[in-house]
Amino acid sequence: MAAPTLLLLALLLPVGAWPGLPRRPCVHCCRPAWPPGPYAWVSDGDPWRRLPRVRPTIDIEILKGEKGEAGVRGRAGRSGKEGPPGARGLQGRKGQKGQVGPPGAPCQRAYAAFSVGRREGLHSSDDFQAVPFDTELVNLDGAFDLAAGRFLCTVPGVYFLSLNVHTWNYKETYLHIMLNRRPAAVLYAQPSERSVMQAQSLMLLLAAGDAVWVRMFQRDQDNAIYGEHGDLYITFSGHLVKPAAEL
């Protein structure tokens, strides 16, 4: 009988009524376990209110393991789209001098020149008369016709021309250096008791096919130039200074 009686008393009496046992606060079944959480309501007189709240922390470094070995390198990805061109870089250093190249083709320089003379004197017989020449000094490629007294231009360019004559005593000397049918320059000497050397020179731009020659011009006086078979007093010369291709 004693054992069933004691079991019945343990169920009916509260825990605090048992002699020798410490008293615990009354905890409703709907409240969380002690100690109360941060959102639990605690009265000012509750002994748990005066206790410090301890929040557990975990050191991640303790849980972190050692660094593992590098894995196998993966496959290369696809090439991306071409980006816009970047800014121009700085100029690089001057490179080394290269090797000497092979010799080039020889330069083909154009030449043209003539120099002719007349040993026999000449008197004008007409208003306009071409002066023929009888002595050839230089005549490249045969461009000067002695009988006609004309130089025919085959290499266009700038030419230097000069005419030298000896006047005749008491006679007028009146000559033209002609370019085709146009007088380009005059050589003139008045009648005098003394004969003298007269000269004229000029530069002309000649085209292919142009003709240069000397013309006597007779006015109201006798026009003449002096000459001797032994000496050369009358000369007409010209040469190419610069071809038209280089102008």
XYZ file of N, CA and C in Angstrom:
741
model
N 0.826 -1.188 0.000
C 0.000 0.000 0.000
C 0.856 1.232 0.000
N 2.022 1.200 0.506
C 2.834 2.414 0.631
C 3.292 2.922 -0.712
N 3.679 2.032 -1.617
C 4.176 2.494 -2.925
C 3.125 3.155 -3.756
N 1.949 2.653 -3.905
C 0.931 3.367 -4.684
C 0.562 4.683 -4.079
N 0.626 4.768 -2.763
C 0.258 6.041 -2.107
C 1.282 7.099 -2.428
N 2.563 6.778 -2.382
C 3.613 7.752 -2.676
C 3.554 8.211 -4.123
N 3.256 7.338 -5.031
C 3.146 7.722 -6.449
C 2.019 8.673 -6.662
N 0.910 8.470 -5.963
C -0.243 9.370 -6.100
C 0.071 10.732 -5.562
N 0.860 10.837 -4.453
C 1.235 12.133 -3.888
C 2.201 12.869 -4.823
N 3.090 12.142 -5.455
C 4.057 12.812 -6.361
C 3.367 13.444 -7.533
N 2.274 12.876 -7.980
C 1.562 13.453 -9.117
C 0.722 14.628 -8.718
N 0.212 14.644 -7.507
C -0.714 15.699 -7.072
C 0.015 16.893 -6.509
N 1.140 16.701 -5.796
C 1.811 17.817 -5.157
C 2.745 18.516 -6.167
N 2.886 19.876 -6.093
C 3.847 20.578 -6.955
C 5.249 20.254 -6.540
N 6.216 20.531 -7.436
C 7.618 20.211 -7.195
C 8.161 20.989 -6.031
N 7.738 22.208 -5.827
C 8.253 23.039 -4.744
C 7.765 22.596 -3.386
N 6.731 21.781 -3.319
C 6.203 21.362 -2.016
C 6.963 20.211 -1.430
N 7.832 19.585 -2.239
C 8.624 18.470 -1.710
C 9.750 19.025 -0.848
N 9.893 18.521 0.365
C 10.935 19.015 1.261
C 12.316 18.608 0.742
N 13.311 19.635 0.867
C 14.692 19.354 0.481
C 15.008 19.601 -0.969
N 14.085 19.954 -1.824
C 14.320 20.205 -3.258
C 14.338 21.697 -3.547
N 15.284 22.205 -4.419
C 15.317 23.662 -4.743
C 14.127 24.040 -5.609
N 13.730 25.322 -5.339
C 12.588 25.847 -6.063
C 13.060 26.373 -7.431
N 12.361 26.087 -8.540
C 12.625 26.610 -9.886
C 11.485 27.473 -10.310
N 11.763 28.396 -11.108
C 10.645 29.248 -11.580
C 9.653 28.399 -12.345
N 8.457 28.900 -12.287
C 7.382 28.201 -13.001
C 7.510 28.502 -14.483
N 7.571 27.464 -15.255
C 7.742 27.601 -16.714
C 6.514 27.026 -17.373
N 5.819 27.904 -18.129
C 4.673 27.413 -18.876
C 5.135 26.623 -20.068
N 4.329 25.767 -20.499
C 4.697 24.920 -21.630
C 4.823 25.678 -22.932
N 4.197 26.885 -22.990
C 4.262 27.681 -24.221
C 5.481 28.559 -24.290
N 6.282 28.678 -23.215
C 7.454 29.542 -23.203
C 8.692 28.739 -23.561
N 9.745 29.352 -24.092
C 10.968 28.626 -24.414
C 11.716 28.232 -23.178
N 12.725 27.392 -23.391
C 13.521 26.904 -22.269
C 14.384 27.994 -21.706
N 14.689 27.852 -20.422
C 15.576 28.797 -19.745
C 17.011 28.541 -20.113
N 17.832 29.544 -20.146
C 17.531 30.962 -19.944
C 16.706 31.546 -21.075
N 15.965 32.639 -20.851
C 15.075 33.199 -21.890
C 15.876 33.721 -23.068
N 15.265 33.676 -24.255
C 15.894 34.193 -25.474
C 15.866 35.693 -25.529
N 16.377 36.251 -26.604
C 16.432 37.733 -26.697
C 15.068 38.361 -26.839
N 14.059 37.584 -27.292
C 12.738 38.179 -27.464
C 11.766 37.733 -26.370
N 12.249 37.019 -25.371
C 11.350 36.558 -24.260
C 11.115 37.680 -23.275
N 9.885 37.674 -22.733
C 9.562 38.720 -21.744
C 10.001 38.264 -20.382
N 10.786 39.147 -19.717
C 11.299 38.845 -18.381
C 10.975 40.009 -17.488
N 10.455 39.725 -16.317
C 10.095 40.776 -15.347
C 11.331 41.349 -14.724
N 11.203 42.536 -14.122
C 12.358 43.194 -13.512
C 12.887 42.408 -12.332
N 12.026 41.686 -11.679
C 12.485 40.932 -10.521
C 12.980 39.553 -10.843
N 12.988 39.205 -12.058
C 13.414 37.862 -12.441
C 14.932 37.771 -12.296
N 15.453 36.719 -11.585
C 16.921 36.609 -11.410
C 17.653 36.378 -12.715
N 17.028 35.871 -13.762
C 17.698 35.676 -15.051
C 17.974 36.992 -15.767
N 17.291 38.087 -15.345
C 17.482 39.372 -16.017
C 18.853 39.949 -15.716
N 19.388 39.638 -14.524
C 20.675 40.193 -14.132
C 21.854 39.418 -14.704
N 21.643 38.297 -15.312
C 22.735 37.509 -15.884
C 23.123 38.055 -17.269
N 24.450 38.065 -17.569
C 24.873 38.531 -18.926
C 24.488 37.506 -19.994
N 24.123 38.048 -21.136
C 23.760 37.190 -22.250
C 25.007 36.836 -23.054
N 25.215 35.612 -23.235
C 26.392 35.119 -23.960
C 25.953 34.609 -25.334
N 26.571 35.172 -26.373
C 26.268 34.738 -27.743
C 27.443 33.935 -28.280
N 27.216 32.723 -28.636
C 28.336 31.884 -29.087
C 28.863 32.355 -30.449
N 30.186 32.313 -30.618
C 30.853 32.632 -31.889
C 31.696 31.445 -32.317
N 31.868 31.315 -33.610
C 32.633 30.204 -34.174
C 33.784 30.781 -35.001
N 35.018 30.384 -34.729
C 36.204 30.806 -35.470
C 36.261 30.011 -36.784
N 36.031 30.704 -37.890
C 36.007 30.034 -39.194
C 37.385 29.478 -39.541
N 38.477 30.193 -39.077
C 39.815 29.736 -39.394
C 40.097 28.352 -38.841
N 39.433 28.034 -37.712
C 39.640 26.701 -37.135
C 39.012 25.644 -38.025
N 37.848 25.989 -38.564
C 37.149 25.023 -39.394
C 37.734 24.918 -40.799
N 38.507 26.023 -41.235
C 39.055 26.046 -42.598
C 40.196 25.058 -42.729
N 40.159 24.240 -43.755
C 41.206 23.261 -43.974
C 42.381 23.823 -44.737
N 43.394 22.997 -44.987
C 44.569 23.396 -45.743
C 44.232 23.548 -47.239
N 45.060 24.394 -47.904
C 44.867 24.642 -49.328
C 45.181 23.387 -50.134
N 44.267 23.039 -51.009
C 44.470 21.847 -51.810
C 45.351 22.090 -53.016
N 45.688 21.047 -53.722
C 46.509 21.140 -54.911
C 45.721 21.725 -56.092
N 46.469 22.376 -57.041
C 45.812 22.964 -58.212
C 45.216 21.868 -59.084
N 44.024 22.160 -59.581
C 43.358 21.184 -60.421
C 43.895 21.186 -61.846
N 43.400 20.286 -62.633
C 43.808 20.196 -64.036
C 43.270 21.400 -64.803
N 44.125 21.992 -65.642
C 43.712 23.175 -66.400
C 42.634 22.800 -67.414
N 41.597 23.618 -67.446
C 40.489 23.359 -68.357
C 40.800 23.756 -69.784
N 39.895 23.456 -70.668
C 40.077 23.793 -72.077
C 39.956 25.303 -72.298
N 40.662 25.782 -73.343
C 40.588 27.209 -73.672
C 39.194 27.561 -74.177
N 38.721 28.698 -73.746
C 37.395 29.139 -74.176
C 37.406 29.679 -75.590
N 36.257 30.001 -76.106
C 36.147 30.551 -77.457
C 36.686 31.984 -77.502
N 37.220 32.330 -78.666
C 37.725 33.698 -78.845
C 36.563 34.683 -78.841
N 36.797 35.802 -78.161
C 35.760 36.819 -78.099
C 35.739 37.681 -79.349
N 34.827 38.599 -79.402
C 34.724 39.491 -80.549
C 35.898 40.473 -80.549
N 36.280 40.863 -81.755
C 37.381 41.814 -81.890
C 36.974 43.168 -81.343
N 37.813 43.714 -80.471
C 37.521 44.996 -79.863
C 37.878 46.162 -80.763
N 37.541 47.355 -80.360
C 37.874 48.549 -81.163
C 39.380 48.784 -81.167
N 39.939 49.426 -82.214
C 41.385 49.685 -82.265
C 41.815 50.599 -81.134
N 42.964 50.305 -80.580
C 43.480 51.107 -79.483
C 44.154 52.375 -79.972
N 44.599 53.149 -79.009
C 45.296 54.396 -79.332
C 46.656 54.092 -79.950
N 47.147 54.983 -80.784
C 48.435 54.792 -81.453
C 49.562 54.844 -80.433
N 50.440 53.890 -80.521
C 51.542 53.816 -79.584
C 52.644 54.810 -79.907
N 53.645 54.836 -79.028
C 54.774 55.716 -79.221
C 55.647 55.224 -80.378
N 56.346 56.148 -81.015
C 57.220 55.798 -82.121
C 58.413 55.000 -81.613
N 58.678 53.906 -82.288
C 59.776 53.054 -81.875
C 61.128 53.622 -82.257
N 62.154 52.927 -81.818
C 63.502 53.359 -82.131
C 63.837 53.125 -83.607
N 64.778 53.898 -84.081
C 65.202 53.780 -85.470
C 65.908 52.442 -85.663
N 65.500 51.730 -86.702
C 66.087 50.436 -86.960
C 67.490 50.535 -87.527
N 68.115 49.385 -87.630
C 69.464 49.339 -88.169
C 69.467 49.560 -89.679
N 70.576 50.057 -90.166
C 70.715 50.323 -91.592
C 70.718 49.013 -92.366
N 69.926 48.962 -93.416
C 69.832 47.751 -94.216
C 71.018 47.575 -95.141
N 71.024 46.462 -95.815
C 72.112 46.163 -96.728
C 71.980 46.971 -98.020
N 73.082 47.177 -98.652
C 73.098 47.928 -99.917
C 72.395 47.098 -100.990
N 71.489 47.748 -101.691
C 70.750 47.065 -102.738
C 71.566 46.906 -104.007
N 71.040 46.174 -104.955
C 71.768 45.969 -106.217
C 71.824 47.269 -107.013
N 72.819 47.443 -107.839
C 72.928 48.673 -108.644
C 71.755 48.808 -109.599
N 71.282 50.040 -109.734
C 70.153 50.288 -110.615
C 70.589 50.444 -112.063
N 69.598 50.663 -112.894
C 69.879 50.845 -114.320
C 70.557 52.195 -114.533
N 71.446 52.295 -115.493
C 72.128 53.571 -115.739
C 71.136 54.645 -116.166
N 71.391 55.854 -115.669
C 70.501 56.980 -115.981
C 70.644 57.352 -117.458
N 69.534 57.494 -118.112
C 69.529 57.861 -119.530
C 69.319 59.375 -119.635
N 70.425 60.072 -119.779
C 70.385 61.523 -119.855
C 70.232 61.958 -121.311
N 69.411 62.968 -121.503
C 69.175 63.486 -122.855
C 70.245 64.516 -123.207
N 70.714 64.436 -124.428
C 71.721 65.371 -124.928
C 71.269 65.960 -126.256
N 71.657 67.224 -126.466
C 71.422 67.886 -127.751
C 72.356 69.088 -127.820
N 73.100 69.219 -128.900
C 74.033 70.332 -129.040
C 74.447 70.474 -130.504
N 74.772 71.722 -130.871
C 75.300 71.993 -132.207
C 76.177 73.227 -132.135
N 77.129 73.313 -133.049
C 77.957 74.504 -133.202
C 78.470 74.512 -134.642
N 78.052 75.528 -135.389
C 78.393 75.614 -136.800
C 78.985 76.986 -137.079
N 79.620 77.109 -138.269
C 80.242 78.376 -138.638
C 80.136 78.645 -140.126
N 80.513 79.911 -140.487
C 80.534 80.315 -141.908
C 81.826 81.078 -142.132
N 82.571 80.613 -143.123
C 83.863 81.236 -143.419
C 83.748 82.309 -144.516
N 82.748 82.219 -145.297
C 82.581 83.181 -146.398
C 81.620 84.285 -145.973
N 81.985 85.534 -146.304
C 81.125 86.664 -146.005
C 79.801 86.571 -146.773
N 78.797 87.367 -146.319
C 77.476 87.277 -146.938
C 76.854 88.669 -147.013
N 76.327 89.018 -148.230
C 75.579 90.258 -148.438
C 74.113 89.885 -148.639
N 73.252 90.693 -148.088
C 71.822 90.406 -148.238
C 71.387 90.706 -149.667
N 70.599 89.810 -150.233
C 70.103 89.986 -151.590
C 68.587 90.114 -151.623
N 67.947 90.006 -150.454
C 66.489 90.077 -150.373
C 66.126 90.708 -149.046
N 64.837 91.028 -148.900
C 64.412 91.617 -147.627
C 64.661 90.663 -146.468
N 64.328 89.409 -146.653
C 64.549 88.376 -145.638
C 65.326 87.235 -146.278
N 66.427 86.861 -145.647
C 67.296 85.841 -146.220
C 67.864 84.983 -145.096
N 67.707 83.646 -145.224
C 68.283 82.733 -144.236
C 69.787 82.648 -144.424
N 70.520 82.567 -143.325
C 71.984 82.482 -143.362
C 72.377 81.007 -143.378
N 72.965 80.530 -144.469
C 73.473 79.144 -144.492
C 74.876 79.090 -143.893
N 75.289 77.867 -143.481
C 76.610 77.693 -142.872
C 77.363 76.612 -143.648
N 78.700 76.706 -143.576
C 79.528 75.791 -144.343
C 80.505 74.987 -143.490
N 80.534 75.213 -142.190
C 81.486 74.530 -141.314
C 80.740 73.904 -140.143
N 80.956 72.622 -139.950
C 80.314 71.907 -138.847
C 81.337 71.652 -137.754
N 81.114 72.165 -136.569
C 81.997 71.953 -135.426
C 81.451 70.838 -134.528
N 80.198 70.956 -134.120
C 79.501 69.926 -133.338
C 78.089 69.828 -133.890
N 77.649 68.599 -134.137
C 76.294 68.414 -134.659
C 75.795 67.033 -134.201
N 75.346 66.950 -132.953
C 74.895 65.680 -132.398
C 73.647 65.188 -133.134
N 73.705 63.944 -133.544
C 72.588 63.274 -134.221
C 72.198 63.969 -135.525
N 73.080 64.857 -136.047
C 72.800 65.523 -137.320
C 71.557 66.399 -137.278
N 71.272 67.010 -136.116
C 70.051 67.808 -135.975
C 70.139 69.150 -136.697
N 71.350 69.598 -137.062
C 71.492 70.887 -137.746
C 71.749 70.644 -139.232
N 70.934 71.328 -140.042
C 71.056 71.253 -141.508
C 71.904 72.441 -141.969
N 73.143 72.186 -142.405
C 74.039 73.276 -142.786
C 73.506 74.069 -143.971
N 73.025 73.396 -144.998
C 72.579 74.097 -146.206
C 71.374 74.978 -145.925
N 70.436 74.477 -145.135
C 69.257 75.287 -144.813
C 69.521 76.243 -143.668
N 70.582 75.974 -142.884
C 70.908 76.850 -141.761
C 69.929 76.699 -140.604
N 69.342 75.484 -140.405
C 68.301 75.306 -139.378
C 68.654 74.164 -138.420
N 68.357 74.396 -137.152
C 68.455 73.345 -136.141
C 67.034 72.870 -135.842
N 66.801 71.560 -136.006
C 65.488 70.978 -135.752
C 65.524 70.281 -134.391
N 64.687 70.726 -133.460
C 64.678 70.200 -132.101
C 64.034 68.816 -132.074
N 64.743 67.840 -131.510
C 64.194 66.489 -131.302
C 64.065 66.154 -129.811
N 64.779 66.877 -128.974
C 64.702 66.688 -127.511
C 64.153 67.977 -126.919
N 62.877 68.005 -126.516
C 62.302 69.243 -125.983
C 62.938 69.636 -124.653
N 63.019 70.930 -124.446
C 63.588 71.424 -123.198
C 64.077 72.850 -123.349
N 64.888 73.284 -122.389
C 65.454 74.638 -122.390
C 66.815 74.591 -123.079
N 67.008 75.500 -124.055
C 68.247 75.552 -124.838
C 68.918 76.916 -124.663
N 70.252 76.889 -124.675
C 71.038 78.127 -124.711
C 71.561 78.302 -126.136
N 71.347 79.499 -126.706
C 71.739 79.795 -128.083
C 72.630 81.036 -128.100
N 73.607 81.027 -129.014
C 74.493 82.196 -129.147
C 74.874 82.377 -130.622
N 74.999 83.675 -131.029
C 75.357 84.038 -132.413
C 76.481 85.066 -132.360
N 77.532 84.783 -133.100
C 78.674 85.702 -133.163
C 78.977 86.006 -134.634
N 79.145 87.321 -134.952
C 79.457 87.724 -136.331
C 80.506 88.836 -136.301
N 81.093 89.077 -137.492
C 82.026 90.182 -137.673
C 81.388 91.148 -138.668
N 81.291 92.427 -138.266
C 80.638 93.411 -139.144
C 81.553 93.780 -140.313
N 80.894 94.389 -141.327
C 81.614 94.825 -142.529
C 81.735 96.347 -142.492
N 82.920 96.836 -142.922
C 83.124 98.284 -142.889
C 82.075 99.022 -143.724
N 81.535 100.103 -143.131
C 80.589 101.005 -143.783
C 79.278 100.310 -144.179
N 79.005 99.124 -143.588
C 77.756 98.439 -143.917
C 76.997 98.088 -142.624
N 75.709 98.080 -142.741
C 74.855 97.759 -141.603
C 74.818 96.235 -141.389
N 74.712 95.846 -140.149
C 74.556 94.419 -139.785
C 73.257 94.276 -139.009
N 72.329 93.531 -139.592
C 70.993 93.402 -138.979
C 70.567 91.934 -139.143
N 70.589 91.195 -138.026
C 70.260 89.767 -138.044
C 69.207 89.454 -136.980
N 68.441 88.405 -137.239
C 67.463 87.888 -136.270
C 67.786 86.432 -135.947
N 67.688 86.077 -134.667
C 67.652 84.652 -134.286
C 66.180 84.258 -134.271
N 65.826 83.336 -135.156
C 64.424 83.010 -135.381
C 64.035 81.704 -134.665
N 62.816 81.706 -134.146
C 62.180 80.490 -133.626
C 60.978 80.223 -134.525
N 61.123 79.247 -135.392
C 60.130 78.977 -136.434
C 59.998 80.217 -137.304
N 58.858 80.877 -137.287
C 58.664 82.081 -138.109
C 58.675 83.366 -137.279
N 59.044 83.251 -136.017
C 58.994 84.411 -135.127
C 60.397 84.844 -134.730
N 60.721 86.168 -134.860
C 62.027 86.657 -134.396
C 62.107 86.554 -132.865
N 63.143 85.905 -132.356
C 63.299 85.767 -130.905
C 64.309 86.767 -130.350
N 65.298 87.182 -131.133
C 66.308 88.149 -130.676
C 66.925 88.825 -131.892
N 67.535 90.033 -131.679
C 68.127 90.828 -132.754
C 69.615 91.023 -132.481
N 70.402 90.922 -133.504
C 71.820 91.317 -133.446
C 71.987 92.461 -134.444
N 72.451 93.624 -133.944
C 72.492 94.818 -134.808
C 73.786 95.588 -134.577
N 74.308 96.155 -135.694
C 75.472 97.044 -135.640
C 75.309 98.112 -136.715
N 75.510 99.377 -136.358
C 75.392 100.476 -137.311
C 76.610 100.505 -138.252
N 76.428 101.101 -139.426
C 77.571 101.225 -140.356
C 78.698 102.031 -139.699
N 79.919 101.580 -139.887
C 81.071 102.243 -139.288
C 82.280 102.003 -140.167
N 83.265 102.898 -140.050
C 84.486 102.711 -140.815
C 85.359 101.585 -140.256
N 85.025 101.137 -139.051
C 85.780 100.047 -138.438
C 84.855 98.838 -138.270
N 85.352 97.661 -138.573
C 84.575 96.446 -138.365
C 84.810 95.936 -136.937
N 83.775 95.346 -136.339
C 83.831 94.868 -134.949
C 83.151 93.503 -134.861
N 83.427 92.794 -133.733
C 82.723 91.549 -133.441
C 81.461 91.868 -132.640
N 80.349 91.309 -133.080
C 79.082 91.481 -132.387
C 78.566 90.101 -131.946
N 77.883 90.066 -130.797
C 77.390 88.786 -130.255
C 75.993 88.978 -129.666
N 75.236 87.907 -129.708
C 73.899 87.872 -129.100
C 73.682 86.450 -128.546
N 73.052 86.358 -127.391
C 72.769 85.043 -126.786
C 71.442 85.113 -126.045
N 70.812 83.955 -125.903
C 69.523 83.874 -125.209
C 69.217 82.413 -124.899
N 68.182 82.200 -124.106
C 67.697 80.856 -123.785
C 66.248 80.759 -124.245
N 65.922 79.610 -124.845
C 64.575 79.387 -125.364
C 64.070 78.023 -124.913
N 62.777 77.963 -124.668
C 62.120 76.683 -124.390
C 61.607 76.132 -125.711
N 62.215 75.032 -126.154
C 61.875 74.466 -127.446
C 61.058 73.191 -127.266
N 60.096 73.033 -128.160
C 59.310 71.793 -128.216
C 59.832 70.946 -129.364
N 59.476 69.679 -129.342
C 59.899 68.787 -130.421
C 59.333 69.282 -131.749
N 60.190 69.415 -132.755
C 59.765 69.901 -134.063
C 60.010 71.380 -134.280
N 60.381 72.131 -133.232
C 60.688 73.554 -133.412
C 61.990 73.708 -134.208
N 62.054 74.804 -135.000
C 63.238 75.095 -135.810
C 63.841 76.422 -135.376
N 65.167 76.439 -135.233
C 65.902 77.652 -134.862
C 66.892 77.959 -135.997
N 66.918 79.246 -136.435
C 67.775 79.615 -137.539
C 68.098 81.099 -137.476
N 68.992 81.578 -138.384
C 69.422 82.978 -138.417
C 68.949 83.598 -139.732
N 68.378 84.822 -139.598
C 67.835 85.505 -140.786
C 68.468 86.884 -140.917
N 68.852 87.232 -142.154
C 69.311 88.595 -142.453
C 68.106 89.445 -142.838
N 68.112 90.715 -142.375
C 66.998 91.610 -142.634
C 67.546 92.871 -143.318
N 67.158 93.082 -144.584
C 67.655 94.221 -145.342
C 66.643 95.363 -145.307
N 67.146 96.532 -144.959
C 66.288 97.729 -144.973
C 66.707 98.608 -146.159
N 66.870 99.890 -145.937
C 67.246 100.792 -147.040
C 68.748 100.849 -147.242
N 69.523 100.142 -146.441
C 70.971 100.124 -146.581
C 71.453 98.701 -146.864
N 72.680 98.621 -147.320
C 73.263 97.314 -147.601
C 73.564 96.601 -146.291
N 73.133 95.355 -146.211
C 73.306 94.565 -144.996
C 74.296 93.448 -145.302
N 75.338 93.283 -144.440
C 76.363 92.284 -144.730
C 77.052 91.848 -143.444
N 77.650 90.627 -143.510
C 78.510 90.120 -142.443
C 79.816 89.670 -143.082
N 80.912 89.909 -142.363
C 82.239 89.700 -142.947
C 82.727 88.283 -142.653
N 83.488 87.720 -143.612
C 84.085 86.416 -143.434
C 85.276 86.212 -144.315
N 86.171 85.287 -143.916
C 87.360 84.918 -144.683
C 87.483 83.406 -144.680
N 88.086 82.882 -145.755
C 88.229 81.430 -145.847
C 89.248 80.889 -144.842
N 90.193 81.714 -144.479
C 91.217 81.242 -143.560
C 90.781 81.256 -142.108
N 89.892 82.170 -141.716
C 89.467 82.321 -140.322
C 87.952 82.150 -140.208
N 87.516 81.804 -139.009
C 86.077 81.596 -138.751
C 85.574 82.754 -137.900
N 84.842 83.663 -138.560
C 84.311 84.835 -137.876
C 82.836 84.663 -137.482
N 82.120 83.858 -138.199
C 80.671 83.728 -137.977
C 80.395 82.346 -137.360
N 79.788 82.333 -136.173
C 79.442 81.063 -135.510
C 78.023 81.149 -134.942
N 77.379 79.987 -134.936
C 76.024 79.858 -134.366
C 76.022 78.548 -133.573
N 75.719 78.631 -132.248
C 75.809 77.463 -131.371
C 74.574 77.383 -130.467
N 74.326 76.154 -130.002
C 73.219 75.929 -129.068
C 73.356 74.568 -128.403
N 72.848 74.457 -127.174
C 72.878 73.162 -126.486
C 71.720 73.089 -125.478
N 71.364 71.860 -125.165
C 70.269 71.610 -124.221
C 70.764 71.862 -122.796
N 70.029 72.687 -122.071
C 70.370 72.966 -120.684
C 69.637 72.002 -119.742
N 68.340 71.827 -119.989
C 67.551 70.913 -119.143
C 66.393 70.384 -119.971
N 66.244 69.079 -120.046
C 65.134 68.514 -120.835
C 63.779 68.818 -120.191
N 62.754 68.805 -121.028
C 61.410 69.131 -120.546
C 60.912 68.100 -119.534
N 61.401 66.854 -119.599
C 60.965 65.835 -118.652
C 61.385 66.140 -117.234
N 62.413 67.002 -117.044
C 62.897 67.337 -115.716
C 62.411 68.679 -115.220
N 61.609 69.356 -116.006
C 61.115 70.670 -115.599
C 59.943 70.534 -114.642
